[in-house]
Tab-separated table of C-alpha atoms in Angstrom:
chain	number	residue	atom	x	y	z
A	136	MET	CA	-10.883	-3.505	-10.500
A	137	LEU	CA	-8.403	-4.889	-8.535
A	138	PRO	CA	-6.124	-3.671	-5.761
A	139	GLY	CA	-2.814	-3.963	-5.671
A	140	SER	CA	0.078	-5.332	-3.384
A	141	ARG	CA	1.324	-2.179	-1.023
A	142	ALA	CA	3.604	-1.642	-2.932
A	143	ALA	CA	4.611	-0.978	-1.445
A	144	MET	CA	2.465	-4.602	-0.907
A	145	ALA	CA	-3.022	-4.377	-1.246
A	146	PRO	CA	-7.266	-5.301	0.461
A	147	PRO	CA	-9.298	-7.790	-0.239
A	148	ILE	CA	-8.772	-8.473	-4.079
A	149	ARG	CA	-11.911	-9.979	-5.100
A	150	ASN	CA	-13.176	-11.138	-9.215
A	151	ASP	CA	-16.420	-10.176	-9.697
A	152	ARG	CA	-17.312	-13.884	-10.071
A	153	ASP	CA	-16.475	-14.456	-6.337
A	154	THR	CA	-16.792	-13.679	-2.439
A	155	PRO	CA	-14.427	-11.189	-1.036
A	156	ARG	CA	-11.293	-12.306	0.086
A	157	THR	CA	-8.709	-11.029	2.250
A	158	THR	CA	-5.901	-10.197	0.051
A	159	ARG	CA	-2.723	-7.622	0.610
A	160	ARG	CA	-3.207	-4.305	1.126
A	161	SER	CA	-6.341	-5.717	1.587
A	162	LEU	CA	-9.873	-4.576	3.189
A	163	LEU	CA	-11.035	-7.476	5.560
A	164	ALA	CA	-14.205	-8.886	4.647
A	165	GLY	CA	-16.630	-8.094	7.823
A	166	VAL	CA	-15.280	-4.573	8.114
A	167	ALA	CA	-17.807	-3.198	10.356
A	168	ALA	CA	-17.172	-5.706	12.821
A	169	LEU	CA	-13.139	-5.063	13.293
A	170	GLY	CA	-13.872	-1.582	13.047
A	171	THR	CA	-16.437	-2.441	16.615
A	172	LEU	CA	-13.534	-5.070	17.712
A	173	GLY	CA	-10.509	-2.798	16.975
A	174	ALA	CA	-12.372	0.514	18.722
A	175	ALA	CA	-12.087	-1.387	21.772
A	176	GLY	CA	-9.906	-1.035	24.951
A	177	CYS	CA	-8.726	1.962	22.245
A	178	SER	CA	-8.913	5.834	22.625
A	179	ARG	CA	-10.375	7.634	19.481
A	180	VAL	CA	-10.278	10.687	17.851
A	181	ALA	CA	-13.285	13.122	18.453
A	182	THR	CA	-16.314	12.181	15.928
A	183	ALA	CA	-15.743	14.454	13.528
A	184	SER	CA	-18.499	16.942	11.922
A	185	THR	CA	-20.825	14.887	9.237
A	186	GLU	CA	-21.711	18.309	7.340
A	187	ASP	CA	-19.135	20.741	4.751
A	188	GLY	CA	-16.582	18.504	4.104
A	189	GLY	CA	-15.611	17.893	8.269
A	190	ASP	CA	-14.045	20.117	10.447
A	191	LEU	CA	-11.207	17.237	11.351
A	192	LEU	CA	-8.516	19.817	9.609
A	193	GLU	CA	-9.629	22.990	11.740
A	194	ARG	CA	-9.429	20.177	15.266
A	195	LEU	CA	-5.537	18.623	14.235
A	196	ARG	CA	-4.550	22.254	13.950
A	197	ALA	CA	-6.152	23.603	17.595
A	198	ALA	CA	-4.088	20.114	18.810
A	199	GLY	CA	-1.645	20.104	17.294
A	200	VAL	CA	-0.565	16.812	16.342
A	201	VAL	CA	-2.434	14.227	13.611
A	202	ARG	CA	-3.078	10.195	14.846
A	203	LEU	CA	-1.244	8.456	11.920
A	204	GLY	CA	-2.811	4.499	11.175
A	205	ILE	CA	0.308	2.334	10.063
A	206	ALA	CA	0.912	-1.171	9.014
A	207	GLY	CA	4.504	-1.162	10.711
A	208	GLU	CA	5.345	-2.631	7.232
A	209	ILE	CA	8.441	-1.127	5.770
A	210	PRO	CA	9.179	0.995	3.919
A	211	PHE	CA	5.913	3.013	4.334
A	212	GLY	CA	4.901	3.103	7.865
A	213	TYR	CA	6.651	1.853	10.461
A	214	ILE	CA	8.808	1.617	13.850
A	215	ASP	CA	12.326	1.872	13.354
A	216	LYS	CA	15.156	0.390	15.363
A	217	ASP	CA	15.263	3.503	17.692
A	218	GLY	CA	12.028	3.437	18.314
A	219	GLU	CA	11.217	6.228	15.802
A	220	LEU	CA	8.015	6.658	13.566
A	221	THR	CA	9.646	6.821	10.210
A	222	GLY	CA	9.074	5.763	6.336
A	223	GLU	CA	7.121	6.830	3.037
A	224	ALA	CA	3.966	7.756	4.603
A	225	PRO	CA	4.957	8.798	7.916
A	226	GLU	CA	7.559	11.572	6.153
A	227	LEU	CA	5.315	12.789	4.049
A	228	ALA	CA	2.987	13.040	6.493
A	229	ARG	CA	5.116	15.596	8.668
A	230	ALA	CA	5.768	16.859	5.592
A	231	VAL	CA	1.958	18.198	4.782
A	232	PHE	CA	1.039	18.062	7.974
A	233	LYS	CA	3.499	21.288	9.228
A	234	ARG	CA	2.251	23.389	5.270
A	235	LEU	CA	-0.558	22.606	7.045
A	236	GLY	CA	-0.562	23.437	10.358
A	237	VAL	CA	-0.107	20.450	12.636
A	238	ASP	CA	2.819	20.007	13.839
A	239	ARG	CA	3.194	16.353	15.009
A	240	VAL	CA	2.566	13.165	14.138
A	241	GLN	CA	1.533	10.280	16.213
A	242	PRO	CA	1.744	6.639	15.078
A	243	VAL	CA	-0.936	4.129	15.792
A	244	PRO	CA	0.429	0.431	14.830
A	245	THR	CA	-2.129	-1.338	13.796
A	246	GLU	CA	-2.337	-4.650	11.293
A	247	PHE	CA	-3.418	-4.004	7.387
A	248	GLY	CA	-6.059	-4.964	7.293
A	249	SER	CA	-7.566	-3.365	10.112
A	250	LEU	CA	-6.508	0.502	8.655
A	251	ILE	CA	-10.190	0.966	7.295
A	252	PRO	CA	-12.214	-0.369	9.561
A	253	GLY	CA	-9.936	1.461	12.974
A	254	LEU	CA	-9.721	4.816	10.740
A	255	ASN	CA	-14.114	4.994	10.455
A	256	SER	CA	-14.154	3.755	13.682
A	257	GLN	CA	-12.123	6.887	14.247
A	258	GLN	CA	-8.804	5.644	16.334
A	259	PHE	CA	-6.926	7.516	14.028
A	260	ASP	CA	-7.316	9.712	11.702
A	261	VAL	CA	-5.639	9.194	8.567
A	262	VAL	CA	-4.318	6.000	6.609
A	263	ALA	CA	-0.553	6.636	6.104
A	264	ALA	CA	0.916	3.597	5.314
A	265	GLY	CA	1.095	3.636	1.442
A	266	MET	CA	-2.743	2.204	0.881
A	267	TYR	CA	-2.641	1.049	-2.859
A	268	VAL	CA	-6.371	3.036	-4.432
A	269	ASN	CA	-8.929	0.636	-6.056
A	270	ALA	CA	-12.135	0.769	-6.357
A	271	GLU	CA	-13.211	-1.573	-3.850
A	272	ARG	CA	-11.358	0.611	-0.749
A	273	CYS	CA	-13.070	4.091	-2.824
A	274	GLU	CA	-15.983	2.819	-1.379
A	275	GLN	CA	-15.066	2.573	2.264
A	276	VAL	CA	-12.425	5.763	2.669
A	277	ILE	CA	-11.302	8.932	0.127
A	278	PHE	CA	-8.285	9.369	-0.622
A	279	ALA	CA	-5.552	11.591	-1.953
A	280	ASP	CA	-3.935	11.856	-5.077
A	281	PRO	CA	-1.306	9.050	-5.304
A	282	ASP	CA	2.285	9.814	-3.297
A	283	TYR	CA	3.878	6.589	-5.456
A	284	GLN	CA	2.517	4.491	-8.111
A	285	MET	CA	4.617	0.954	-8.557
A	286	LEU	CA	3.860	-2.493	-10.200
A	287	ASP	CA	5.648	-6.021	-9.609
A	288	SER	CA	8.679	-8.075	-9.442
A	289	PHE	CA	9.732	-11.472	-8.547
A	290	ILE	CA	12.551	-12.842	-6.496
A	291	VAL	CA	14.000	-15.680	-7.834
A	292	ARG	CA	17.517	-18.009	-7.567
A	293	LYS	CA	20.418	-15.951	-9.085
A	294	GLY	CA	20.401	-16.500	-13.184
A	295	ASN	CA	16.770	-16.970	-13.015
A	296	PRO	CA	16.948	-20.885	-13.841
A	297	LYS	CA	13.286	-21.279	-15.145
A	298	GLY	CA	12.989	-18.051	-16.977
A	299	LEU	CA	9.649	-16.087	-14.968
A	300	HIS	CA	9.406	-12.054	-16.206
A	301	ASP	CA	5.564	-12.229	-15.537
A	302	TYR	CA	2.530	-14.840	-13.569
A	303	GLN	CA	1.865	-15.935	-17.087
A	304	ASP	CA	5.597	-16.822	-17.272
A	305	VAL	CA	4.852	-19.510	-13.890
A	306	VAL	CA	1.666	-20.581	-15.046
A	307	GLU	CA	2.730	-21.998	-17.830
A	308	LYS	CA	6.200	-23.309	-16.604
A	309	LYS	CA	4.262	-24.715	-13.206
A	310	ALA	CA	6.973	-22.919	-10.600
A	311	ARG	CA	6.098	-23.005	-7.488
A	312	PHE	CA	4.885	-19.605	-6.465
A	313	ALA	CA	4.955	-17.506	-3.161
A	314	THR	CA	3.719	-14.223	-2.091
A	315	GLY	CA	2.582	-12.707	1.672
A	316	THR	CA	-0.388	-13.202	3.156
A	317	GLY	CA	-2.810	-10.298	1.969
A	318	TYR	CA	-0.804	-9.261	-1.198
A	319	ALA	CA	-2.684	-8.363	-4.394
A	320	GLU	CA	-0.078	-10.618	-5.724
A	321	ILE	CA	-2.599	-12.978	-5.266
A	322	GLN	CA	-5.024	-12.543	-6.778
A	323	TYR	CA	-2.880	-11.126	-9.985
A	324	ALA	CA	-2.327	-14.644	-10.277
A	325	VAL	CA	-5.332	-16.433	-9.364
A	326	ASP	CA	-6.139	-14.492	-12.352
A	327	ALA	CA	-2.899	-15.461	-14.687
A	328	GLY	CA	-4.626	-19.103	-14.466
A	329	TYR	CA	-2.532	-20.597	-10.881
A	330	GLU	CA	-4.736	-22.388	-8.231
A	331	GLU	CA	-5.403	-20.640	-5.290
A	332	SER	CA	-4.558	-23.138	-2.525
A	333	ASP	CA	-1.636	-24.194	-4.547
A	334	ILE	CA	-0.213	-20.590	-3.750
A	335	LEU	CA	2.922	-20.128	-1.237
A	336	ILE	CA	1.501	-17.964	1.249
A	337	VAL	CA	4.276	-16.845	3.982
A	338	PRO	CA	3.924	-13.401	6.094
A	339	ASP	CA	6.175	-10.759	4.232
A	340	GLN	CA	8.516	-10.503	1.229
A	341	VAL	CA	12.821	-11.798	3.543
A	342	ALA	CA	9.663	-15.165	4.828
A	343	GLY	CA	9.786	-15.028	1.069
A	344	LEU	CA	13.311	-14.613	-0.106
A	345	ASN	CA	13.982	-17.446	2.890
A	346	ALA	CA	11.639	-19.657	0.808
A	347	VAL	CA	12.714	-19.712	-2.522
A	348	GLU	CA	16.930	-19.299	-0.892
A	349	ALA	CA	15.769	-22.668	0.701
A	350	GLY	CA	14.008	-23.778	-2.401
A	351	ARG	CA	10.362	-24.410	-1.334
A	352	ALA	CA	9.648	-21.958	-4.101
A	353	ASP	CA	10.651	-20.879	-7.445
A	354	VAL	CA	9.479	-17.679	-7.333
A	355	PHE	CA	8.583	-15.144	-4.732
A	356	ALA	CA	6.114	-12.058	-6.270
A	357	GLY	CA	5.616	-8.592	-4.467
A	358	THR	CA	6.721	-4.659	-4.950
A	359	ALA	CA	9.081	-3.713	-7.208
A	360	LEU	CA	10.271	-2.160	-4.092
A	361	THR	CA	10.653	-4.381	-1.602
A	362	THR	CA	11.746	-7.214	-4.015
A	363	ARG	CA	14.872	-5.157	-5.070
A	364	GLU	CA	15.410	-4.403	-1.620
A	365	VAL	CA	14.942	-7.663	-0.103
A	366	VAL	CA	17.345	-9.091	-2.312
A	367	LYS	CA	20.214	-7.064	-1.711
A	368	LYS	CA	21.218	-9.113	1.814
A	369	SER	CA	20.843	-12.191	-0.555
A	370	ALA	CA	23.885	-13.674	-2.499
A	371	ARG	CA	21.387	-16.196	-4.250
A	372	THR	CA	19.190	-14.717	-5.239
A	373	GLU	CA	17.974	-10.797	-7.055
A	374	ALA	CA	14.752	-9.221	-7.897
A	375	THR	CA	13.133	-9.879	-11.911
A	376	LYS	CA	13.206	-6.228	-13.986
A	377	ALA	CA	8.912	-4.655	-12.273
A	378	PHE	CA	5.883	-5.316	-15.074
A	379	ALA	CA	2.915	-4.465	-14.952
A	380	PRO	CA	0.276	-7.030	-13.852
A	381	LEU	CA	-2.643	-7.526	-16.353
A	382	VAL	CA	-6.342	-6.633	-14.941
A	383	ASP	CA	-9.545	-7.270	-17.357
A	384	GLY	CA	-6.089	-7.998	-20.288
A	385	LYS	CA	-4.884	-5.169	-19.290
A	386	PRO	CA	-1.622	-4.170	-17.811
A	387	HIS	CA	-2.070	-2.231	-14.232
A	388	VAL	CA	-0.021	0.123	-12.723
A	389	ASP	CA	-0.533	0.575	-8.793
A	390	GLY	CA	-0.602	4.050	-6.908
A	391	GLY	CA	-0.353	4.304	-2.809
A	392	ALA	CA	-2.446	6.851	-1.516
A	393	PHE	CA	-3.447	8.433	2.079
A	394	ALA	CA	-6.623	7.413	2.846
A	395	PHE	CA	-9.522	9.223	5.219
A	396	ARG	CA	-13.362	9.397	6.292
A	397	PRO	CA	-15.758	10.099	3.379
A	398	THR	CA	-16.802	13.055	5.408
A	399	GLU	CA	-12.930	14.240	6.114
A	400	THR	CA	-13.351	16.169	2.545
A	401	LYS	CA	-12.114	19.635	3.380
A	402	LEU	CA	-9.089	17.703	4.999
A	403	ARG	CA	-8.289	15.003	1.380
A	404	ASP	CA	-9.292	18.182	-0.362
A	405	ALA	CA	-6.371	20.531	1.348
A	406	PHE	CA	-3.941	17.884	1.427
A	407	ASN	CA	-4.008	16.946	-2.051
A	408	VAL	CA	-2.901	21.015	-2.907
A	409	GLU	CA	0.176	20.710	-0.274
A	410	LEU	CA	0.652	17.730	-2.413
A	411	ARG	CA	0.725	18.981	-5.653
A	412	LYS	CA	3.237	21.616	-4.546
A	413	LEU	CA	5.934	18.789	-3.392
A	414	LYS	CA	5.939	16.673	-6.099
A	415	LYS	CA	6.105	19.978	-8.603
A	416	SER	CA	9.301	21.174	-7.031
A	417	GLY	CA	10.400	17.227	-6.378
A	418	GLU	CA	10.010	17.711	-2.455
A	419	LEU	CA	8.389	14.599	-2.563
A	420	PHE	CA	11.113	12.756	-4.519
A	421	ARG	CA	13.659	13.909	-2.095
A	422	ILE	CA	11.720	12.670	1.109
A	423	LEU	CA	10.843	9.283	-0.706
A	424	ARG	CA	14.305	8.259	-2.428
A	425	PRO	CA	15.659	7.548	1.282
A	426	PHE	CA	13.302	4.235	1.600
A	427	GLY	CA	13.799	3.066	-1.743
A	428	PHE	CA	12.029	5.086	-4.726
A	429	THR	CA	12.934	5.925	-8.115
A	430	GLN	CA	12.123	8.586	-9.826
A	431	ALA	CA	10.241	5.957	-11.916
A	432	GLU	CA	7.761	5.476	-9.103
A	433	MET	CA	6.723	9.279	-9.075
A	434	THR	CA	3.235	9.471	-10.755
A	435	ASN	CA	1.291	11.731	-11.802
A	436	LEU	CA	-1.798	9.241	-11.147
A	437	THR	CA	-5.059	9.964	-9.447
A	438	ALA	CA	-7.449	8.923	-7.293
A	439	LYS	CA	-10.136	8.651	-9.759
A	440	GLU	CA	-8.418	7.348	-11.526
A	441	LEU	CA	-8.071	4.456	-9.351
A	442	CYS	CA	-10.906	4.636	-7.942
A	443	GLY	CA	-12.838	3.911	-11.408
A	444	GLY	CA	-14.107	7.440	-11.005
A	445	GLY	CA	-15.673	6.286	-7.446
A	446	ALA	CA	-16.028	8.369	-4.466
A	447	GLY	CA	-12.341	8.087	-4.036
A	448	GLY	CA	-11.893	11.057	-6.452
């Protein structure tokens, strides 16, 4: 199963026939090695119990603070211009953990590809980065149920002169295709028949916007959320209508969620209880809406569905 791009943009995505590749929201291939390197020179949280679902929730309540792994990605989890932690995942974390008896959240910034290694090497307590849930990641962490779902969209020149609406169009019309470092959209394009070596890889959606404006690319692929937000700054481009990429020939919807160490099922389960309450009351949407999310991106997808019935459920 393919990852998504995290969304709000995603982890190493790969074909079953291929060796792993790092793709957005991607888990880097050298997980163990990266975890070891990432931990060097960095204080760690206390080692969790490996029995009976873990004791991390109790320890967090006693400490009064939870450490959040974030990847500096707008709008998912980042430090704003005033030096404050914000984003959809940190703000949701504040709401959920307060309900769980943990009053403060503390950011631990890292690269996206280092989030899972950093979590499993105890550099922080939970991944709060809008990470897409997919089967490959579910072998390494456990996920809460998704707090949002996401489709893809393109940044194109005004009027969409090449008529690009999905990855099949990009291939058929031989469009110059760009997307972000580690984005799941890399794999979606490759699966549609685009040569990976021909993809223009840029750092993020702003660089993608610039590439389309400058004529270095005909199209930049990202999440529907990031594309529609970034084109607000441009008079020369627009975002296409959101669409579901094809995975194994079927439309695929990604979902982003919080990730926990596999031993910490008690914390994950308690998180899910409060998340469901926030969904039911409508408070979840009120938390996410300021970051550009729409009602269409609220979801009842479960981690079990996106993990393919694996450990993340």
